[in-house]
Amino acid sequence: MIEVENLTKYYGPVPAITDITFQVEKGEILGFLGPNAAGKTTTMRILTCFMPPTRGRARVAGYDCLDQSLEVRRRIGYLPENVPLYNEMRVTDYLHFVSAIKGIPRRERSRKVAEVMGDCGLLEVAGKINGKLSKGYRQRVGLAQALLSDPEVLILDEPTVGLDPRQIIEIRNLIKSLAGRRTIILSTHILPEVSMTCQRVIIINEGRVIAVDTPENLTAQLEKSAQVLLQVEGPPEEVVTILSRVEGVLEVERRDIAADHQVHTYLVKSQPALDLRKELAAAVLRNQWGLLELRGVSLSLEDIFIRLVTEEEGSAADHPSQSTSGPEGPDEEEEL
Amino acid sequence: MNLFPILQREFKSYFVSPIAYIVTFIFLLVSGYFFYTNLAWYAFVSLQMASSTAEGVHDLNLTDGVLRPLFLNMSIVMLLMMPLLTMRLFSEEKKTGTIELLLTYPIRDVEALLGKFGACLAVFALMLALTLVYVLLMAFYGDPESGPVITGYLGLLMLGAAFIARGILASSLTENQVVAAALSFGFLLLFWAISWATFFTGPKLGSVLTYLSLMDHLNSFSKGVIETKDVVYYLGFTFYCLFLTLRSLESKRWRG
């Protein structure tokens, strides 16, 4: 559905993106992940025909973004970052304007507008002025205008930025419900968002693609060890010794909880693809300690991202120890 | 051509904000004052002539005495007011970022441009139409020739279109509305006064400068004469500015 080949864009002498190549299949949700100023918005602006690339080509539904820009634009719904709307217009009038400009026949406009307003939960703000809308509703109006004319491709630039947690969940569900018939590219720098909504992730940093894969594969690829987190009530030294003796365990790390001297948290690292939860539980129970918590911990996208970015920097600087793993995972692991 | 939605939106947005009302109000106020002073002067002179000898009375008529000065005065008020109407057309969209959506909808740049141009021209035409009250007043008490009235208004409309095209060009160059207004106002003022240099440039360059002057072309329109060179000048000026605006939009895309 979307093919991007060696896309390069310079702003003056500075490259914003360099040799970006990827494909998106029909019906896929692709996450575009990267720190701020990594080139996400630039790539999206090229795909939506807002600006041409310096080099390389981008194609949407078989049409070239540069030569057949109108055909491409007919098939794309775009939600730019910060949702620029005409602030002096009412929501309904605005959506009518967009449907007219997108070439929806006059007699179908009212129906289409009502449809997307229903889908995006805008019926209660229909008569309001765009400029007076809350951030969450603004985002929905932006999404609604992108959805008018039923585009095959949706390009959403940071659709959940600046929303409160409840709104974020609503918007994510809305996006997920749109998948299937439509191909969606969505950019974000919020990592859990990608693993929650996207089937495939592209990680870019400083204008270059550094990884393309499913969130699960990325995790599996980069996990150097399986980890289990235990909270045990018992004498700390003994617990560490006993846990270390369980077969397959590589390392046991104790983390203290200040409130109670008997209760500690332990992070047990074992060989990858080895589930030691049963054995660890048995070991704790055999010694009649209290097992307060036990759960497997997998690498969060956050860790993956930091690893990829630091590995990239390591190899770019020709670092001698580039084969060693990235930095130790941050203190708070997150479950996928 | 799918320019109507944009034309309609822009036209409405002039009346949602106070811009159109204020500009129209000031325009009518100032040109009304000019009309009053012209008329009062005309009445005074014609009274004097009637009480003295009858000679010269035939040279005195409403077209030369009231209408022509009124048209020329109105063109100056337009010069001051039009940049205020045009300054927001692209600058505002650039500032708020709506241009990113506008230029990714399935329309050509030229459709967006003509939609905006048409909306502004419509607002201006409305404003100009309101000044027809002066002509109606004159027709009620006297009988002005209809020819110069029609050509005069046609000339003002074409001059207005040229002002608007120049204003849109300025607006497409910057995201700051004040800069856009200053650019178009300064440029128009220069082209208004460009023929003043003919005093010392000699006849050859002088005739070129006179031809370039925005105001000199209004002269024959106000006399009731439509000259091809004037029509060509105004249309050329308008199209050239619109063409440059298109190029400016396009170059903005490439530069990012």
Coordinates of C-alpha atoms in Angstrom, one line a residue:
Chain A
M1 CA 0.0 0.0 0.0
I2 CA 2.8 2.4 0.9
E3 CA 6.3 2.1 -0.5
V4 CA 9.1 4.3 0.6
E5 CA 12.4 4.0 -1.1
N6 CA 15.6 5.8 0.0
L7 CA 13.7 8.9 1.1
T8 CA 16.0 11.8 1.8
K9 CA 15.1 15.3 2.7
Y10 CA 17.5 18.2 3.3
Y11 CA 16.5 21.5 5.0
G12 CA 19.2 23.7 3.6
P13 CA 22.4 21.7 4.2
V14 CA 21.0 19.7 7.1
P15 CA 19.5 16.3 6.4
A16 CA 16.2 15.7 8.3
I17 CA 15.9 12.2 7.0
T18 CA 18.4 10.0 5.2
D19 CA 17.7 6.9 3.1
I20 CA 14.5 5.9 4.8
T21 CA 13.1 2.7 3.2
F22 CA 10.0 0.8 4.3
Q23 CA 6.8 -0.8 3.1
V24 CA 3.4 -0.9 4.7
E25 CA 0.9 -3.6 3.7
K26 CA -2.8 -3.0 3.2
G27 CA -4.7 -3.0 6.5
E28 CA -1.6 -2.7 8.7
I29 CA -1.1 -0.3 11.6
L30 CA 2.5 0.9 11.5
G31 CA 4.0 2.7 14.4
F32 CA 6.6 5.3 13.7
L33 CA 8.7 5.6 16.8
G34 CA 11.5 8.0 17.5
P35 CA 12.7 10.8 19.8
N36 CA 11.6 14.4 19.0
A37 CA 13.2 15.7 15.8
A38 CA 14.1 12.2 14.5
G39 CA 12.4 12.9 11.2
K40 CA 8.9 11.4 11.8
T41 CA 7.0 14.5 10.8
T42 CA 9.2 15.1 7.8
T43 CA 8.5 11.6 6.5
M44 CA 4.8 12.1 7.0
R45 CA 4.8 15.4 5.3
I46 CA 6.4 13.8 2.2
L47 CA 3.9 11.0 2.2
T48 CA 1.0 13.4 2.4
C49 CA 2.5 15.5 -0.5
F50 CA 3.0 18.6 1.7
M51 CA 6.6 18.7 0.6
P52 CA 8.6 16.8 -2.0
P53 CA 11.7 14.7 -1.0
T54 CA 15.2 15.8 -2.0
R55 CA 15.9 12.2 -3.1
G56 CA 14.2 8.9 -3.3
R57 CA 10.5 8.2 -3.9
A58 CA 7.4 7.5 -2.0
R59 CA 4.3 5.8 -3.4
V60 CA 0.9 5.4 -1.9
A61 CA -1.5 2.9 -3.5
G62 CA 0.8 2.7 -6.5
Y63 CA 0.7 6.5 -7.1
D64 CA 3.9 8.6 -6.8
C65 CA 3.8 11.3 -4.2
L66 CA 5.6 13.8 -6.4
D67 CA 4.2 13.1 -9.9
Q68 CA 0.6 12.0 -9.0
S69 CA 0.2 14.1 -5.9
L70 CA -3.6 14.7 -6.4
E71 CA -4.3 10.9 -6.7
V72 CA -2.3 10.3 -3.6
R73 CA -4.0 13.1 -1.7
R74 CA -7.4 11.7 -2.6
R75 CA -6.5 8.5 -0.8
I76 CA -5.0 9.9 2.3
G77 CA -6.5 11.3 5.5
Y78 CA -3.9 13.3 7.4
L79 CA -3.9 14.5 11.0
P80 CA -0.9 16.8 11.5
E81 CA 0.8 17.3 14.8
N82 CA -0.9 19.9 17.0
V83 CA -4.1 19.6 15.0
P84 CA -4.4 22.9 13.0
L85 CA -8.0 23.8 12.7
Y86 CA -9.8 26.9 11.5
N87 CA -10.5 28.3 15.0
E88 CA -13.3 30.6 14.0
M89 CA -15.5 27.9 12.4
R90 CA -18.1 25.7 14.1
V91 CA -17.4 22.0 14.2
T92 CA -20.2 21.1 11.7
D93 CA -19.4 23.9 9.3
Y94 CA -15.7 23.0 9.4
L95 CA -16.5 19.3 8.6
H96 CA -18.8 20.4 5.8
F97 CA -16.1 22.6 4.4
V98 CA -13.6 19.7 4.5
S99 CA -16.0 17.3 2.8
A100 CA -16.6 19.9 0.0
I101 CA -12.9 20.4 -0.5
K102 CA -12.3 16.7 -0.6
G103 CA -14.8 16.5 -3.4
I104 CA -17.6 14.5 -1.7
P105 CA -20.8 15.1 -3.8
R106 CA -23.1 17.7 -2.3
R107 CA -26.0 15.4 -1.4
E108 CA -23.8 12.9 0.4
R109 CA -22.1 15.5 2.6
S110 CA -24.5 15.7 5.4
R111 CA -24.6 12.0 5.8
K112 CA -20.8 11.6 5.7
V113 CA -20.4 14.4 8.2
A114 CA -22.9 12.9 10.6
E115 CA -21.3 9.6 10.2
V116 CA -17.7 10.7 11.2
M117 CA -19.1 12.8 13.9
G118 CA -20.8 9.8 15.4
D119 CA -17.7 7.7 15.0
C120 CA -15.5 10.2 16.7
G121 CA -17.9 11.1 19.4
L122 CA -18.4 14.7 18.3
L123 CA -22.2 14.9 18.4
E124 CA -22.3 16.8 21.7
V125 CA -20.0 19.6 20.4
A126 CA -21.5 19.9 17.0
G127 CA -22.4 23.6 17.4
K128 CA -19.3 24.6 19.2
I129 CA -16.5 26.8 17.7
N130 CA -13.3 24.9 17.0
G131 CA -11.2 27.5 18.9
K132 CA -13.2 26.8 22.1
L133 CA -12.8 23.0 22.1
S134 CA -10.8 21.1 24.7
K135 CA -7.7 19.4 23.5
G136 CA -9.4 16.0 23.4
Y137 CA -12.2 17.2 21.3
R138 CA -9.8 19.1 19.0
Q139 CA -8.0 15.9 18.4
R140 CA -11.2 14.2 17.5
V141 CA -12.2 16.9 15.1
G142 CA -8.8 16.5 13.5
L143 CA -9.4 12.8 13.2
A144 CA -12.9 13.3 11.9
Q145 CA -11.7 15.6 9.1
A146 CA -9.0 12.9 8.2
L147 CA -11.7 10.3 8.1
L148 CA -14.1 12.2 5.8
S149 CA -14.1 10.7 2.2
D150 CA -13.1 7.3 3.6
P151 CA -9.4 7.4 2.8
E152 CA -7.6 4.1 2.3
V153 CA -4.6 5.5 4.2
L154 CA -4.6 7.4 7.5
I155 CA -1.5 9.2 8.5
L156 CA -1.6 10.4 12.1
D157 CA 1.2 12.5 13.6
E158 CA 1.3 12.1 17.3
P159 CA -2.5 11.6 17.7
T160 CA -2.4 11.3 21.5
V161 CA 0.0 14.0 22.5
G162 CA -1.3 16.3 25.2
L163 CA -4.3 14.3 26.1
D164 CA -5.3 13.1 29.5
P165 CA -5.1 9.3 30.2
R166 CA -8.8 8.7 29.7
Q167 CA -8.8 10.5 26.4
I168 CA -5.6 8.7 25.3
I169 CA -7.4 5.4 25.8
E170 CA -10.4 6.6 23.9
I171 CA -8.4 7.8 20.9
R172 CA -6.3 4.6 20.9
N173 CA -9.5 2.5 20.8
L174 CA -10.9 4.7 18.1
I175 CA -7.7 4.2 16.0
K176 CA -7.8 0.4 16.6
S177 CA -11.4 0.3 15.5
L178 CA -10.4 2.0 12.3
A179 CA -7.9 -0.6 11.4
G180 CA -8.6 -3.5 9.0
R181 CA -10.0 -1.7 6.0
R182 CA -7.6 1.1 6.3
T183 CA -3.8 1.3 6.4
I184 CA -2.6 3.4 9.2
I185 CA 0.7 5.1 10.0
L186 CA 1.0 6.6 13.3
S187 CA 3.9 8.4 14.9
T188 CA 4.6 8.8 18.5
H189 CA 7.4 9.2 21.0
I190 CA 5.4 7.5 23.6
L191 CA 6.6 3.9 23.6
P192 CA 3.8 1.9 25.2
E193 CA 1.4 3.4 22.7
V194 CA 3.1 1.6 19.9
S195 CA 3.0 -1.8 21.6
M196 CA -0.7 -1.3 22.3
T197 CA -1.9 -0.2 18.9
C198 CA 0.6 -1.2 16.2
Q199 CA 1.4 -4.4 14.5
R200 CA 4.7 -3.3 13.3
V201 CA 7.2 -0.7 14.5
I202 CA 9.7 1.4 12.7
I203 CA 12.2 3.0 15.0
I204 CA 14.0 6.0 13.6
N205 CA 16.7 8.1 15.1
E206 CA 18.5 11.1 13.6
G207 CA 16.7 10.6 10.3
R208 CA 17.7 7.0 9.8
V209 CA 15.7 3.8 10.2
I210 CA 17.4 1.7 12.9
A211 CA 14.8 -1.1 13.3
V212 CA 11.7 -2.4 11.6
D213 CA 9.8 -5.3 13.2
T214 CA 6.8 -6.4 15.3
P215 CA 7.0 -5.2 18.9
E216 CA 7.2 -8.9 20.0
N217 CA 10.1 -9.7 17.7
L218 CA 12.0 -6.6 18.7
T219 CA 11.6 -7.6 22.3
A220 CA 12.7 -11.2 21.7
Q221 CA 15.7 -10.1 19.6
L222 CA 17.1 -7.8 22.2
E223 CA 16.3 -9.7 25.3
K224 CA 19.7 -10.9 26.6
S225 CA 18.1 -12.8 29.5
A226 CA 14.7 -13.7 30.8
Q227 CA 13.8 -12.0 34.0
V228 CA 11.6 -12.8 37.0
L229 CA 10.7 -10.5 39.7
L230 CA 10.0 -11.9 43.2
Q231 CA 9.0 -10.3 46.5
V232 CA 9.9 -12.6 49.3
E233 CA 9.6 -12.3 53.1
G234 CA 12.7 -14.0 54.6
P235 CA 16.4 -13.5 55.4
P236 CA 17.9 -11.7 52.4
E237 CA 21.3 -13.5 52.2
E238 CA 19.8 -16.9 52.4
V239 CA 17.2 -16.0 49.8
V240 CA 19.8 -14.9 47.3
T241 CA 21.8 -18.1 47.9
I242 CA 18.9 -20.4 47.5
L243 CA 17.6 -18.6 44.4
S244 CA 21.0 -18.6 42.8
R245 CA 21.1 -22.4 43.1
V246 CA 18.0 -22.9 41.0
E247 CA 19.1 -24.4 37.7
G248 CA 19.4 -21.9 34.9
V249 CA 19.7 -18.8 37.0
L250 CA 22.4 -16.5 36.0
E251 CA 22.2 -13.7 38.5
V252 CA 20.1 -12.6 41.4
E253 CA 19.8 -9.0 42.3
R254 CA 18.4 -7.7 45.5
R255 CA 16.3 -4.6 45.7
D256 CA 15.4 -3.3 49.1
I257 CA 12.1 -2.1 50.3
A258 CA 12.7 0.4 53.1
A259 CA 9.5 -0.2 55.1
D260 CA 10.1 -3.7 56.2
H261 CA 13.5 -5.3 56.7
Q262 CA 12.2 -8.8 56.1
V263 CA 10.5 -8.1 52.8
H264 CA 12.8 -7.6 49.8
T265 CA 12.4 -7.7 46.1
Y266 CA 14.7 -9.8 43.9
L267 CA 15.3 -9.7 40.2
V268 CA 16.3 -13.1 38.9
K269 CA 18.0 -13.2 35.5
S270 CA 18.1 -16.5 33.7
Q271 CA 19.0 -17.8 30.3
P272 CA 16.8 -16.5 27.6
A273 CA 13.6 -18.4 26.7
L274 CA 13.6 -20.2 30.0
D275 CA 10.6 -19.9 32.3
L276 CA 11.8 -20.5 35.9
R277 CA 8.7 -19.2 37.7
K278 CA 7.6 -22.6 38.9
E279 CA 11.0 -23.6 40.1
L280 CA 11.6 -20.3 41.9
A281 CA 8.3 -20.5 43.6
A282 CA 9.0 -24.0 44.8
A283 CA 12.4 -23.0 46.1
V284 CA 10.9 -20.2 48.2
L285 CA 8.1 -22.3 49.5
R286 CA 10.4 -25.2 50.4
N287 CA 12.1 -22.8 52.9
Q288 CA 8.8 -21.6 54.2
W289 CA 9.4 -18.0 53.4
G290 CA 6.5 -15.8 52.4
L291 CA 6.1 -15.4 48.6
L292 CA 4.4 -12.1 48.2
E293 CA 4.8 -11.5 44.5
L294 CA 6.1 -13.3 41.5
R295 CA 6.0 -12.2 37.9
G296 CA 7.9 -12.4 34.7
V297 CA 9.4 -9.2 33.4
S298 CA 9.9 -8.6 29.7
L299 CA 11.8 -5.8 28.1
S300 CA 9.7 -2.8 27.5
L301 CA 9.8 -0.9 24.3
E302 CA 11.5 1.8 26.3
D303 CA 14.5 -0.5 27.0
I304 CA 14.5 -1.7 23.4
F305 CA 14.5 1.9 22.2
I306 CA 17.3 3.0 24.4
R307 CA 19.3 -0.1 23.5
L308 CA 18.9 0.4 19.8
V309 CA 19.7 4.1 20.0
T310 CA 22.8 3.5 22.1
E311 CA 24.0 0.6 20.0
E312 CA 23.6 2.8 16.9
E313 CA 25.6 5.5 18.5
G314 CA 28.2 3.0 19.7
S315 CA 28.7 1.7 16.2
A316 CA 28.6 5.1 14.6
A317 CA 31.5 6.3 16.9
D318 CA 33.3 3.0 16.2
H319 CA 33.1 2.1 19.8
P320 CA 35.3 -0.9 20.7
S321 CA 32.7 -2.6 22.9
Q322 CA 29.8 -2.3 20.5
S323 CA 29.0 -6.0 20.9
T324 CA 28.2 -5.8 24.6
S325 CA 24.7 -5.2 25.5
G326 CA 23.3 -1.7 26.0
P327 CA 23.1 0.0 29.4
E328 CA 21.5 -1.8 32.3
G329 CA 17.8 -1.7 32.0
P330 CA 16.2 1.3 33.8
D331 CA 15.0 0.7 37.3
E332 CA 11.4 0.3 36.5
E333 CA 10.7 -2.4 34.0
E334 CA 7.3 -2.4 32.4
E335 CA 5.3 -5.4 31.5
L336 CA 4.3 -5.7 27.9
Chain B
M1 CA -11.9 23.6 -10.5
N2 CA -12.8 23.0 -6.9
L3 CA -12.3 26.6 -5.6
F4 CA -15.8 27.3 -4.4
P5 CA -15.5 25.7 -0.9
I6 CA -12.4 27.8 -0.2
L7 CA -14.0 31.0 -1.6
Q8 CA -17.0 30.5 0.6
R9 CA -15.0 29.7 3.7
E10 CA -12.8 32.8 3.3
F11 CA -15.7 35.0 2.5
K12 CA -17.5 34.0 5.6
S13 CA -14.4 34.2 7.8
Y14 CA -14.1 37.9 6.8
F15 CA -17.5 38.5 8.5
V16 CA -16.9 36.3 11.5
S17 CA -14.0 38.5 12.5
P18 CA -14.5 42.3 12.7
I19 CA -12.0 42.9 9.8
A20 CA -14.6 43.3 7.0
Y21 CA -16.9 45.5 9.1
I22 CA -14.1 47.8 10.3
V23 CA -12.4 48.1 6.9
T24 CA -15.8 48.7 5.1
F25 CA -16.8 51.3 7.8
I26 CA -13.6 53.2 7.5
F27 CA -13.6 53.0 3.7
L28 CA -17.2 54.4 3.6
L29 CA -16.5 57.0 6.2
V30 CA -13.4 58.4 4.4
S31 CA -14.8 58.2 0.9
G32 CA -18.1 59.7 2.1
Y33 CA -16.2 62.6 3.5
F34 CA -14.4 63.1 0.1
F35 CA -17.7 62.9 -1.7
Y36 CA -19.2 65.5 0.6
T37 CA -16.3 67.9 0.2
N38 CA -16.3 67.4 -3.6
L39 CA -19.9 68.0 -3.8
A40 CA -19.8 71.1 -1.5
W41 CA -17.0 72.5 -3.6
Y42 CA -18.9 71.8 -6.8
A43 CA -22.1 73.5 -5.4
F44 CA -20.1 76.5 -4.3
V45 CA -18.4 76.9 -7.7
S46 CA -21.5 76.4 -9.7
L47 CA -23.4 79.0 -7.6
Q48 CA -20.6 81.5 -8.2
M49 CA -20.7 80.9 -11.9
A50 CA -24.4 81.2 -12.0
S51 CA -24.2 84.6 -10.3
S52 CA -21.4 86.0 -12.5
T53 CA -21.1 85.7 -16.3
A54 CA -22.5 82.7 -18.1
E55 CA -19.1 82.0 -19.7
G56 CA -17.5 78.7 -18.7
V57 CA -20.7 77.1 -17.4
H58 CA -20.6 74.5 -20.1
D59 CA -17.2 73.3 -18.9
L60 CA -18.7 72.6 -15.5
N61 CA -20.3 69.2 -15.2
L62 CA -20.8 66.5 -12.5
T63 CA -18.4 64.0 -14.1
D64 CA -15.4 66.3 -14.0
G65 CA -16.4 68.2 -10.9
V66 CA -17.5 65.4 -8.6
L67 CA -17.1 61.9 -10.0
R68 CA -13.5 62.0 -11.2
P69 CA -12.0 63.5 -8.1
L70 CA -14.2 61.1 -6.1
F71 CA -12.8 58.0 -8.0
L72 CA -9.2 59.2 -7.6
N73 CA -9.8 59.9 -3.9
M74 CA -11.4 56.5 -3.4
S75 CA -8.4 54.8 -5.0
I76 CA -6.2 56.4 -2.3
V77 CA -8.4 55.1 0.5
M78 CA -8.3 51.7 -1.2
L79 CA -4.5 51.8 -1.2
L80 CA -4.6 52.3 2.5
M81 CA -7.3 49.7 3.3
M82 CA -6.7 46.8 0.9
P83 CA -3.5 45.5 2.5
L84 CA -5.6 45.1 5.7
L85 CA -8.0 42.8 3.8
T86 CA -5.3 40.7 2.2
M87 CA -2.7 40.4 4.9
R88 CA -4.2 37.4 6.6
L89 CA -5.0 35.3 3.6
F90 CA -1.9 33.1 3.7
S91 CA 0.0 34.5 6.7
E92 CA -2.6 33.3 9.1
E93 CA -2.8 29.8 7.7
K94 CA 1.0 29.6 8.0
K95 CA 1.0 30.9 11.5
T96 CA -1.7 28.5 12.8
G97 CA -0.5 25.6 10.6
T98 CA -3.8 25.1 8.8
I99 CA -1.8 25.5 5.6
E100 CA -0.5 22.0 6.1
L101 CA -4.0 20.6 5.9
L102 CA -5.1 22.9 3.1
L103 CA -2.2 21.9 0.9
T104 CA -2.6 18.2 1.5
Y105 CA -6.3 18.2 0.5
P106 CA -6.9 17.0 -3.0
I107 CA -6.9 20.4 -4.6
R108 CA -4.3 22.2 -6.7
D109 CA -2.4 25.2 -5.3
V110 CA -4.0 27.4 -7.9
E111 CA -7.5 26.4 -6.7
A112 CA -6.6 27.4 -3.1
L113 CA -5.1 30.7 -4.4
L114 CA -8.1 31.6 -6.7
G115 CA -10.5 30.7 -3.9
K116 CA -8.8 33.2 -1.6
F117 CA -8.4 35.8 -4.3
G118 CA -12.1 35.5 -5.2
A119 CA -13.3 35.8 -1.6
C120 CA -11.3 38.9 -1.1
L121 CA -12.4 40.4 -4.4
A122 CA -16.0 39.7 -3.4
V123 CA -15.6 41.5 -0.1
F124 CA -14.1 44.4 -1.9
A125 CA -16.8 44.5 -4.6
L126 CA -19.4 44.5 -1.8
M127 CA -17.6 47.4 -0.2
L128 CA -17.4 49.3 -3.5
A129 CA -21.1 48.6 -4.2
L130 CA -22.0 50.4 -1.0
T131 CA -20.5 53.6 -2.4
L132 CA -23.0 53.5 -5.2
V133 CA -25.2 55.4 -2.7
Y134 CA -23.2 58.6 -3.5
V135 CA -24.0 58.1 -7.2
L136 CA -27.7 57.5 -6.4
L137 CA -27.8 60.7 -4.4
M138 CA -26.3 62.6 -7.3
A139 CA -28.8 61.0 -9.7
F140 CA -31.6 62.1 -7.4
Y141 CA -30.6 65.8 -7.4
G142 CA -28.8 66.1 -10.7
D143 CA -28.1 64.0 -13.7
P144 CA -24.6 62.4 -13.8
E145 CA -23.6 60.7 -17.1
S146 CA -24.0 56.9 -16.7
G147 CA -20.9 56.1 -18.9
P148 CA -18.2 57.5 -16.7
V149 CA -20.0 56.0 -13.6
I150 CA -19.8 52.5 -15.1
T151 CA -16.3 52.8 -16.4
G152 CA -15.1 54.5 -13.2
Y153 CA -16.4 51.6 -11.1
L154 CA -15.0 49.1 -13.6
G155 CA -11.6 50.8 -13.2
L156 CA -11.8 50.8 -9.4
L157 CA -12.7 47.1 -9.5
M158 CA -9.7 46.3 -11.7
L159 CA -7.4 48.4 -9.5
G160 CA -8.8 46.6 -6.5
A161 CA -8.1 43.3 -8.1
A162 CA -4.5 44.4 -8.7
F163 CA -4.2 45.5 -5.1
I164 CA -5.5 42.2 -3.8
A165 CA -3.2 40.2 -6.0
R166 CA -0.2 42.1 -4.7
G167 CA -1.5 41.7 -1.1
I168 CA -1.9 38.0 -1.5
L169 CA 1.7 37.7 -2.8
A170 CA 3.0 39.6 0.2
S171 CA 0.9 37.3 2.5
S172 CA 2.3 34.2 0.9
L173 CA 5.8 35.3 1.7
T174 CA 5.6 35.6 5.5
E175 CA 3.7 34.2 8.4
N176 CA 3.6 37.6 10.0
Q177 CA 0.5 39.6 9.1
V178 CA 2.0 42.9 9.9
V179 CA 5.0 42.2 7.7
A180 CA 2.6 41.1 4.9
A181 CA 0.6 44.4 5.2
A182 CA 3.8 46.5 5.3
L183 CA 5.2 44.7 2.2
S184 CA 2.0 45.2 0.1
F185 CA 1.4 48.8 1.3
G186 CA 4.9 49.9 0.7
F187 CA 5.0 48.3 -2.8
L188 CA 1.6 49.8 -3.8
L189 CA 2.6 53.2 -2.6
L190 CA 5.8 53.1 -4.6
F191 CA 3.9 52.1 -7.7
W192 CA 1.3 54.8 -7.1
A193 CA 3.9 57.5 -7.0
I194 CA 6.4 56.0 -9.5
S195 CA 5.4 58.5 -12.3
W196 CA 6.4 61.4 -10.1
A197 CA 10.0 60.7 -11.2
T198 CA 9.1 61.7 -14.7
F199 CA 10.0 65.4 -13.8
F200 CA 13.7 64.6 -14.1
T201 CA 14.0 61.3 -16.0
G202 CA 13.5 62.6 -19.5
P203 CA 10.7 61.6 -21.8
K204 CA 11.7 58.1 -22.7
L205 CA 12.1 56.6 -19.2
G206 CA 9.3 58.9 -18.1
S207 CA 6.8 57.3 -20.4
V208 CA 7.8 53.9 -19.1
L209 CA 7.4 55.0 -15.5
T210 CA 4.0 56.6 -16.3
Y211 CA 2.9 53.4 -17.9
L212 CA 4.0 51.5 -14.7
S213 CA 2.1 53.8 -12.4
L214 CA -1.0 52.2 -10.9
M215 CA -2.9 55.4 -10.6
D216 CA -2.3 56.9 -14.1
H217 CA -4.3 54.1 -15.6
L218 CA -7.3 55.0 -13.6
N219 CA -7.5 58.4 -15.4
S220 CA -9.2 57.4 -18.6
F221 CA -11.5 55.0 -16.8
S222 CA -12.7 57.9 -14.7
K223 CA -13.3 60.0 -17.8
G224 CA -15.5 57.3 -19.2
V225 CA -13.0 55.8 -21.6
I226 CA -11.9 52.2 -21.6
E227 CA -8.5 52.0 -23.1
T228 CA -6.9 48.6 -24.0
K229 CA -3.6 49.5 -22.5
D230 CA -5.1 50.3 -19.1
V231 CA -7.1 47.0 -19.1
V232 CA -4.0 45.1 -20.1
Y233 CA -2.0 46.8 -17.5
Y234 CA -4.4 46.0 -14.6
L235 CA -5.0 42.4 -15.7
G236 CA -1.3 41.9 -16.3
F237 CA -0.4 43.3 -12.9
T238 CA -3.0 41.0 -11.3
F239 CA -2.0 37.8 -13.1
Y240 CA 1.7 38.4 -12.6
C241 CA 1.2 38.8 -8.9
L242 CA -1.0 35.7 -8.7
F243 CA 1.6 33.8 -10.8
L244 CA 4.4 34.8 -8.4
T245 CA 2.2 33.8 -5.5
L246 CA 1.9 30.3 -6.9
R247 CA 5.6 30.1 -7.4
S248 CA 6.1 31.3 -3.8
L249 CA 3.7 28.6 -2.5
E250 CA 5.6 26.0 -4.5
S251 CA 9.0 27.1 -3.4
K252 CA 7.8 27.0 0.2
R253 CA 7.0 23.3 -0.3
W254 CA 10.5 22.6 -1.6
R255 CA 12.3 24.5 1.1
G256 CA 10.1 23.0 3.8

